Short mmCIF file of C-alpha atoms and ligand atoms in Angstrom, two decimals:
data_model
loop_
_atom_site.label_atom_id
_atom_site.label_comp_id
_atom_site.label_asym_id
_atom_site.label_seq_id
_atom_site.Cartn_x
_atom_site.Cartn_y
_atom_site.Cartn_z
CA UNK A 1 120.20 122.19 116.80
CA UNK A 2 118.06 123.96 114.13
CA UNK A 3 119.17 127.19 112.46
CA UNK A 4 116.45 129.22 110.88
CA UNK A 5 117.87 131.74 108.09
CA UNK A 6 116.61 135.19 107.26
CA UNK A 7 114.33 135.08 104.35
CA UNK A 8 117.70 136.82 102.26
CA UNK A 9 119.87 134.36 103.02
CA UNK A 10 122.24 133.51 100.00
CA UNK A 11 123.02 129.91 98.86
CA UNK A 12 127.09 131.35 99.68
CA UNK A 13 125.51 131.51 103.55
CA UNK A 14 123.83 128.38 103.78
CA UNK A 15 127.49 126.62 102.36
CA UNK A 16 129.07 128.49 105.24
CA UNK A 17 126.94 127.37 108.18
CA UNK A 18 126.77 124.27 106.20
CA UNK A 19 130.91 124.16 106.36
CA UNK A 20 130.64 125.00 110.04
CA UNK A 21 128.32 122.50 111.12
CA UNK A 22 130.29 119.63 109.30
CA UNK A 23 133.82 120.82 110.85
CA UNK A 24 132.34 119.93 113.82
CA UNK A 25 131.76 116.27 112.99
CA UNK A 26 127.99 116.43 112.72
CA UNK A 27 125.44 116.76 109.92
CA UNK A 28 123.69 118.98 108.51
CA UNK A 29 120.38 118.78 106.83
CA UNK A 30 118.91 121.25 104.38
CA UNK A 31 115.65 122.39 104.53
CA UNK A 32 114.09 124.36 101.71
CA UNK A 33 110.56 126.28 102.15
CA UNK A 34 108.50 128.88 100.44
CA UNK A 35 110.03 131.36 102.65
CA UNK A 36 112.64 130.52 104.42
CA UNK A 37 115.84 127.96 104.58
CA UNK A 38 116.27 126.02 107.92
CA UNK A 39 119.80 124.19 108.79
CA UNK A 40 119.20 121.14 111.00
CA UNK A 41 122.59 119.98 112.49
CA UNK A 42 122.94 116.54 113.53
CA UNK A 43 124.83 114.53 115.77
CA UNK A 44 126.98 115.07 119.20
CA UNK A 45 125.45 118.99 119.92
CA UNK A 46 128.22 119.02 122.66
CA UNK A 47 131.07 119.96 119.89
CA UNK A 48 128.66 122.86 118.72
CA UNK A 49 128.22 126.11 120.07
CA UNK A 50 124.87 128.01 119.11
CA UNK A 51 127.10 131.35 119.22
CA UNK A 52 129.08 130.78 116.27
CA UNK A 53 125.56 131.22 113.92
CA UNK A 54 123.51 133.71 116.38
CA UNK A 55 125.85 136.17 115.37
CA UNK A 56 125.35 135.55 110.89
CA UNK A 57 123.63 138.68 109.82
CA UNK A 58 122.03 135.49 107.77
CA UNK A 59 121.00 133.89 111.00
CA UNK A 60 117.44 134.68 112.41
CA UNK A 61 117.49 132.32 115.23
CA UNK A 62 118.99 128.91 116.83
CA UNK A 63 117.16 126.34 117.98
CA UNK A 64 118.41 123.57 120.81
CA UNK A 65 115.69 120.61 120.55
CA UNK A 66 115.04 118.89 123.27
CA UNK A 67 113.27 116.02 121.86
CA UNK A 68 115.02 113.45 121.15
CA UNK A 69 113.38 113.25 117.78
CA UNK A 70 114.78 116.24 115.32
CA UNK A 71 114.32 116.21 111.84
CA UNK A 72 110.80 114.84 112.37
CA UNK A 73 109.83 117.00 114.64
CA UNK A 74 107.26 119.93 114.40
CA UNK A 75 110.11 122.31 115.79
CA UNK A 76 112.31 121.59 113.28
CA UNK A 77 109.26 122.43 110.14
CA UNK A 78 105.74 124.17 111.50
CA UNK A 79 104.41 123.62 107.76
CA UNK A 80 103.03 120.57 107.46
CA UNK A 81 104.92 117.88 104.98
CA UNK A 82 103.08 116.69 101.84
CA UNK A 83 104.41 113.94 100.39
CA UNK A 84 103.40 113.88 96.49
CA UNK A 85 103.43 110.61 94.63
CA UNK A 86 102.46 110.35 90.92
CA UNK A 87 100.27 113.32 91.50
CA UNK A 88 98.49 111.87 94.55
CA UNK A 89 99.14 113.47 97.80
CA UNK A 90 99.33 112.40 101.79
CA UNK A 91 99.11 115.55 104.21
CA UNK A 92 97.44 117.95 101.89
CA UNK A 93 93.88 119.09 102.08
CA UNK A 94 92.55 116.18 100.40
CA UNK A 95 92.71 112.58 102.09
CA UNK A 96 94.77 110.10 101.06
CA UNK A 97 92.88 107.08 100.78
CA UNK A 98 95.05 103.66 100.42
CA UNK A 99 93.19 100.47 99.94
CA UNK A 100 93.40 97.02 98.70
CA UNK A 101 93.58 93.05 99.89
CA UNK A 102 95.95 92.46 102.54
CA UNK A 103 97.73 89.86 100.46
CA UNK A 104 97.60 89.92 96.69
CA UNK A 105 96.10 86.53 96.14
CA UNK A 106 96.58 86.40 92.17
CA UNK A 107 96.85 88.47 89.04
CA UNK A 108 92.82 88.77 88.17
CA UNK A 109 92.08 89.71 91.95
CA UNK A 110 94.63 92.23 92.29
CA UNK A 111 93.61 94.13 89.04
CA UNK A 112 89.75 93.41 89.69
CA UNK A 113 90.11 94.89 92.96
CA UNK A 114 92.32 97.64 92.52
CA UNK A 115 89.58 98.98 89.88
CA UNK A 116 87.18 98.48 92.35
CA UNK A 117 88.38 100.63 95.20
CA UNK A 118 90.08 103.03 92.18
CA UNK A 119 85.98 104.24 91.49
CA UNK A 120 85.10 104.03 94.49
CA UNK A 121 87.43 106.78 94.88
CA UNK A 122 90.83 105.01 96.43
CA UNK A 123 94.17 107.05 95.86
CA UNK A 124 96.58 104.40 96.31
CA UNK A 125 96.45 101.42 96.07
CA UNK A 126 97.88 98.74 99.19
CA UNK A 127 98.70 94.74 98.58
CA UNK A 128 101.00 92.87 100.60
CA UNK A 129 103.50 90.16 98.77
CA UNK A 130 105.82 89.51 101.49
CA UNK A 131 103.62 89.05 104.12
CA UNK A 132 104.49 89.04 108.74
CA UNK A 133 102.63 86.11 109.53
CA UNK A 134 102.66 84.99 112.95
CA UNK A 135 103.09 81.16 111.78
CA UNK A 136 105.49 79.76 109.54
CA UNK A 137 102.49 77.33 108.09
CA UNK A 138 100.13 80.61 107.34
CA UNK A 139 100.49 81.93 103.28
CA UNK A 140 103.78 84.31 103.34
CA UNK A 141 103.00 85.73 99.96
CA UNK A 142 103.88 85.32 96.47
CA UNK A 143 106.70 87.16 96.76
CA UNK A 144 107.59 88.99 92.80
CA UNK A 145 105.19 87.65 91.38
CA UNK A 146 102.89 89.52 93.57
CA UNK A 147 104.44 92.57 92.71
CA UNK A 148 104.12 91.95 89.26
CA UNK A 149 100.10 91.95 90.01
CA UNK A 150 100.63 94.95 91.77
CA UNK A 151 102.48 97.21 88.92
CA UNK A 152 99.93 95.70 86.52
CA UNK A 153 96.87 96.72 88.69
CA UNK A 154 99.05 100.43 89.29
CA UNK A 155 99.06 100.44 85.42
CA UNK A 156 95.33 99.77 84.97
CA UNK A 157 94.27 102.30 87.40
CA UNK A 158 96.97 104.97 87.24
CA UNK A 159 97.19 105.13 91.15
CA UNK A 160 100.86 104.29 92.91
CA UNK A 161 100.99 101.00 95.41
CA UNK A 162 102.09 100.77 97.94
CA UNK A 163 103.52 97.46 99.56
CA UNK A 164 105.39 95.82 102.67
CA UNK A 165 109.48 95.18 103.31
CA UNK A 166 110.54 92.95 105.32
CA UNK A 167 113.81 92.10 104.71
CA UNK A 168 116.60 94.70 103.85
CA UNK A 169 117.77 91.86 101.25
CA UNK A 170 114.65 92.63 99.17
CA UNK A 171 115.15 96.46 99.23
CA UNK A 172 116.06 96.59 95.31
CA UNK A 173 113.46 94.46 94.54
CA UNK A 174 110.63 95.49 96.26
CA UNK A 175 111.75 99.33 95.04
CA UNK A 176 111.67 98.21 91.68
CA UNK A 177 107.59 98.22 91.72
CA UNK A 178 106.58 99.74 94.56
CA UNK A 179 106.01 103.42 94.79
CA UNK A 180 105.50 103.27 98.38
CA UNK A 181 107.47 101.47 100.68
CA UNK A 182 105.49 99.98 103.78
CA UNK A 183 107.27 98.84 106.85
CA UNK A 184 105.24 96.70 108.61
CA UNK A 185 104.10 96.97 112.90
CA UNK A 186 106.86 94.42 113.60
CA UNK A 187 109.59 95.79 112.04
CA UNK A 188 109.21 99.11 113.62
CA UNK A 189 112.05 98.85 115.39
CA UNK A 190 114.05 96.72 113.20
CA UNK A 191 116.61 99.65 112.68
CA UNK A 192 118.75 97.94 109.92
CA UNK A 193 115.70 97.98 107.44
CA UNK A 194 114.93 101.78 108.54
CA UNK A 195 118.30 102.46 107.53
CA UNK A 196 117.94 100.99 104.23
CA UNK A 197 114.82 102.65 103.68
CA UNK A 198 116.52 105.60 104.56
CA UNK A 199 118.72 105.54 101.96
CA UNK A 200 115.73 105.58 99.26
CA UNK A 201 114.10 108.42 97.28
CA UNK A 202 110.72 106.85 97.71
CA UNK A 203 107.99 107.64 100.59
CA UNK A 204 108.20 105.33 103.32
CA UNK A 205 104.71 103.77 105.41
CA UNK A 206 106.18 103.49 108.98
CA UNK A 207 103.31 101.61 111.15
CA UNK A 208 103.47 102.22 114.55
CA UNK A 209 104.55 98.79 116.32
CA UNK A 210 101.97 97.16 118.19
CA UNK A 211 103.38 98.03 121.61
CA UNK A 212 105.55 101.29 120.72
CA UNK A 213 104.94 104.51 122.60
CA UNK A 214 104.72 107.53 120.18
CA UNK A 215 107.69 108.83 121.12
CA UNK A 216 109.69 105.26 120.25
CA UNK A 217 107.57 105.36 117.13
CA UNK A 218 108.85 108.87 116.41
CA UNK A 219 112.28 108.08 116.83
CA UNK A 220 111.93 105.16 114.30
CA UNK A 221 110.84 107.56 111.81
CA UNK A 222 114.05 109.61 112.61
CA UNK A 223 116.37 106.56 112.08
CA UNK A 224 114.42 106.99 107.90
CA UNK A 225 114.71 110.89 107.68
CA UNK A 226 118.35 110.87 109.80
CA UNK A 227 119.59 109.13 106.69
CA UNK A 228 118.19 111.45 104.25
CA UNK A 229 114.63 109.75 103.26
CA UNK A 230 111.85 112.42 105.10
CA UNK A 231 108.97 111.38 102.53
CA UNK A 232 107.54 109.42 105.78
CA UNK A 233 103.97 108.44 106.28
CA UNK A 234 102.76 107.39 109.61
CA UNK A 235 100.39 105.08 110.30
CA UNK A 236 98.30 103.92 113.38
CA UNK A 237 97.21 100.72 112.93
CA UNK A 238 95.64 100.02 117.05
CA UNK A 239 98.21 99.29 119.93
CA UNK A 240 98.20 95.85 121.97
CA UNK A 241 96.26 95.83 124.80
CA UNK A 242 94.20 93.71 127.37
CA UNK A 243 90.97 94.17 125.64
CA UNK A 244 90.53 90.74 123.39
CA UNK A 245 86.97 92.30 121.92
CA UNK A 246 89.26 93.78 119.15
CA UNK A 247 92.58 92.56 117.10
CA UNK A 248 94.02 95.60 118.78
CA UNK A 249 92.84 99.05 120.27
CA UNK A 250 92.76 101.80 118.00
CA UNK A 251 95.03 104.62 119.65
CA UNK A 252 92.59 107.28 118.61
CA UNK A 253 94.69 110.01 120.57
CA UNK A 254 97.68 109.11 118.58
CA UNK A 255 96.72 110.88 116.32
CA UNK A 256 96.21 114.46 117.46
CA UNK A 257 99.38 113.64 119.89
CA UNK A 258 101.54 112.96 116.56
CA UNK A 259 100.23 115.87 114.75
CA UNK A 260 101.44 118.24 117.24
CA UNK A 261 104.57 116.73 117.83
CA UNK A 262 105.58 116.17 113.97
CA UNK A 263 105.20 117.66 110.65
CA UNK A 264 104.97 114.24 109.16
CA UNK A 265 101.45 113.32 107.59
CA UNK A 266 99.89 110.46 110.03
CA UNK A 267 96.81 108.28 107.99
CA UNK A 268 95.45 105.49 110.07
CA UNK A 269 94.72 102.00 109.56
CA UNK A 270 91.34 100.67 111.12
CA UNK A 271 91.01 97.53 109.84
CA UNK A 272 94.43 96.01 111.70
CA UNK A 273 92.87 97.55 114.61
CA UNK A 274 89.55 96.35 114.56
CA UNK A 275 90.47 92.91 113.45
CA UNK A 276 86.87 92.99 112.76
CA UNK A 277 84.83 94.42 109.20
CA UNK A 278 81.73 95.84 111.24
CA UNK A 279 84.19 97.91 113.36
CA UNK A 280 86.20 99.34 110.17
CA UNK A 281 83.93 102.48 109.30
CA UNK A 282 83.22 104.00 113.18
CA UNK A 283 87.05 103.63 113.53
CA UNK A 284 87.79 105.39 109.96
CA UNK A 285 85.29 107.96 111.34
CA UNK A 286 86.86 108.76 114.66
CA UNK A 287 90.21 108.79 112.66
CA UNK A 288 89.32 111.59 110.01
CA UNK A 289 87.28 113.22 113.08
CA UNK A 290 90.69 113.54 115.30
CA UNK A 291 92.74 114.99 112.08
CA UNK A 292 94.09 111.95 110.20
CA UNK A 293 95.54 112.46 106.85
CA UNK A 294 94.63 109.53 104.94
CA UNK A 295 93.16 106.08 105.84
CA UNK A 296 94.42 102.21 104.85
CA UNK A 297 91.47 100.15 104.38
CA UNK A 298 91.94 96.33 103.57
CA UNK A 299 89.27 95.11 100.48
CA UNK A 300 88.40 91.78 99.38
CA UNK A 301 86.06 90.67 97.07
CA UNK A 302 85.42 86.96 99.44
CA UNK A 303 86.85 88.26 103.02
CA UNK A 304 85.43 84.27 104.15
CA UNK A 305 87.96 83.09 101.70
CA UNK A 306 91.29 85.38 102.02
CA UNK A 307 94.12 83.84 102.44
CA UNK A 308 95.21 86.45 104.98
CA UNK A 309 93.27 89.15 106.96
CA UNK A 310 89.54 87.96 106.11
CA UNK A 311 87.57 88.98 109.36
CA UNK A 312 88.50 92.87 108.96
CA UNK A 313 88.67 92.46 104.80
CA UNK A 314 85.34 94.84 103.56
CA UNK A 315 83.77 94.04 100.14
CA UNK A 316 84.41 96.18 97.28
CA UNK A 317 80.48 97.21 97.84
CA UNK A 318 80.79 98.11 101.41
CA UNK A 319 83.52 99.68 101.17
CA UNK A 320 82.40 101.77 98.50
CA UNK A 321 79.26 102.99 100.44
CA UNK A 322 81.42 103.33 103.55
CA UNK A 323 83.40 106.03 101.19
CA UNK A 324 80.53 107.95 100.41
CA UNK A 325 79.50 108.36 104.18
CA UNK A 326 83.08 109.19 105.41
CA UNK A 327 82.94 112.25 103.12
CA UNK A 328 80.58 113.71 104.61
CA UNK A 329 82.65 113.49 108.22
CA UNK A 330 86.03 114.69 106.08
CA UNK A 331 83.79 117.53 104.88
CA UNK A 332 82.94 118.73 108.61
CA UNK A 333 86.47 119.07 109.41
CA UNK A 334 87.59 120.66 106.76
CA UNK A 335 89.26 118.07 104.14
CA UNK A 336 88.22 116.01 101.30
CA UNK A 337 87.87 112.70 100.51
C1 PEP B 1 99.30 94.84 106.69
O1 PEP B 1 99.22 96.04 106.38
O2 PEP B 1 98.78 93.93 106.04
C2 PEP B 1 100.00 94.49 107.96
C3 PEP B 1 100.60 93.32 108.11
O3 PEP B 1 99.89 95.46 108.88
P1 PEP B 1 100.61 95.63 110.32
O4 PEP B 1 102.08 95.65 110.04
O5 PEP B 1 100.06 96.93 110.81
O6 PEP B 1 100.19 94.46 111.17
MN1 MN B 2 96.58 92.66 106.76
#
C-alpha cells in the first residue's frame, strides 16, 4: 500500500502513519520528494486497513498496488530516479555511459584503457575481477588484485567503476573499491546476494537474467530496494533465445516496457547481446532510440587476444568513433551523450 501525503505534511505525521504501519507488523518505507512525502507499507496488506490513513487531514490519497513489485514500481514514484555517483549520473538527462574490458587483464591495461574510453567520453568505468564463466578451465579473474587495477584506473580518470559480485562472501571486499556494484545475468535470481546488496549504501547493476521475464526481473530488483538499497540500475543485456546468429537477442522492447512499469533508470548492454563487435553500435542505437538511460559497452585494446569476451570487445578507436555517432541519435531524442 502507498500513502501519498499532502504537500504540508509535518515530520510529527509521517512518525504517526509511520507508527501505524509498523503496529501492524509490516514496513514502512520513506519516500522524500521535491514536493511531496510518500509512505510505502510493506509486507502482509491483509493486517492493514486503507481507512485508518484516508481519513489524516495529512493524507491525500492511498494506494493498493497490485503489482507484485512495490517499491520499484512507477506507482509507488512517477519522477524518475537518478542515481548520482561521484558526480556522474544514471537516469538524468544526460546518458550514462559505462565502459571498459570485460575482465581486467592487468594493471597497465586497465589504466590504459580506462583513459581511453574516459576521452572518448565514458562516465564510468566497467571491469570484471570475479568473473561467471561457463567453464571451470576458462580465466575466473584476478580476483583483488583486479580491483586494485580498477581503483587505480578510477583514480587516474576520476570516473567511479563499476564491477561484478558473485558471491555474498566477497560483499566487503568487493565494496571496498567498487562504487558500483554489478550483479551479474546469472545471479539474477540468486536472492541471498540481492539481499546482501540490499543491505548496502552503494548503487546496485541488476542485469536482467538471460531467461527472466521483466516482471521476474522486476521483482529481483525489489528483493535490493525491499531491504533498503533503491540506488538500482537495470540493465538489458539480450534474452536467450532460438536464434544462434547472436550470443543472445537484444530485448529491445524491454526497455520502453520497464520504463513504464518502474521509476528505476534501465541502461542497456549490447555487447553481451550481440556476442558480436560489428553488431554493438546498431544495438546501442536502437537502445538510446527506445529511451535507455545509459549504455555498457565492453573495450579492449586486442579483442583477438582477451582473455574473456573478445568477439563483442570494440577497440578503444572504434569505440570512440561509435561515441561520436551515437550522439547524434541521443540528441534526436532528447538526451545527451
Ligand atoms: C559482464 O558484464 O561481463 C557479464 C558477465 O555480463 P552478464 O552477466 O550480462 O553475462
Ligand atoms: Mn563480458
Amino acid at each position: 500500500m502507498i500513502i501519498v501525503l499532502r504537500a504540508g505534511a509535518t515530520e510529527e505525521d509521517v512518525r504517526q502513519i509511520e507508527d501505524t504501519i509498523k503496529g501492524r507488523g509490516l514496513t514502512a518505507h520513506i519516500s522524500r520528494g521535491v514536493e511531496r512525502t510518500i509512505i510505502g507499507a510493506i509486507g502482509d496488506e491483509r493486517n492493514l486497513d486503507p481507512d485508518a490513513f484516508e481519513g489524516l487531514p495529512a493524507v491525500e490519497k492511498v494506494l493498493r498496488i497490485l503489482v507484485p513489485f512495490k517499491l520499484v514500481s512507477r506507482e509507488f514514484s512517477k519522477e524518475n530516479t537518478v542515481i548520482t555517483v561521484n558526480g556522474k549520473t544514471v537516469g538524468g538527462k544526460a546518458l550514462a555511459l559505462f565502459a571498459g574490458p570485460c575482465s581486467v587483464e592487468g594493471r597497465d591495461m586497465m589504466v590504459g584503457l580506462g583513459e581511453r574510453v574516459a576521452s572518448a567520453g565514458a562516465t564510468f568505468l566497467r571491469g570484471g575481477a570475479f568473473k561467471p564463466r561457463t567453464s571451470p578451465y576458462a580465466f575466473q579473474g584476478l580476483g583483488e588484485e583486479g580491483l586494485k587495477y580498477l581503483a587505480e584506473a578510477r583514480d587516474r580518470t576520476g570516473l567511479p567503476v563499476a564491477t561484478e559480485l558473485m558471491d555474498p562472501r566477497d560483499i566487503d571486499l568487493v565494496s571496498r573499491y567498487a562504487d558500483i556494484i554489478q550483479i551479474g545475468a546469472r545471479n539474477m535470481q540468486n536472492f541471498r546476494l540481492l539481499t546482501e546488496v540490499g543491505k548496502l549504501d552503494k548503487p546496485v547493476i541488476l542485469k536482467r537474467g538471460m531467461s527472466a521475464t521483466i516482471q521476474e526481473w522486476l521483482m529481483s530488483a525489489e528483493y535490493i530496494a525491499s531491504e533498503g538499497n533503491q540506488k538500482i540500475i537495470l540493465c538489458e543485456r539480450g534474452i536467450r533465445t532460438y536464434e544462434t546468429a547472436t550470443r543472445n537477442t537484444f530485448d529491445v522492447s524491454s526497455i520502453p516496457v520497464v520504463k513504464s512499469l518502474s521509476h528505476l533508470p534501465v541502461i542497456a548492454d549490447p555487447s553481451h547481446a550481440a556476442g558480436k563487435m560489428a553488431l554493438v553500435e546498431p544495438l546501442a542505437a536502437a537502445a538510446i532510440a527506445a529511451g535507455a538511460d545509459g549504455l555498457m559497452i565492453e573495450v579492449h585494446h586486442q579483442p583477438e587476444k582477451a582473455l574473456s569476451d573478445g568477439p563483442q570487445s570494440l577497440r578503444p578507436e572504434a569505440f570512440t568513433q561509435m561515441i561520436v555517432r551515437l550522439r547524434k541519435v541521443a540528441e534526436a531524442v532528447g538526451r545527451s551523450l
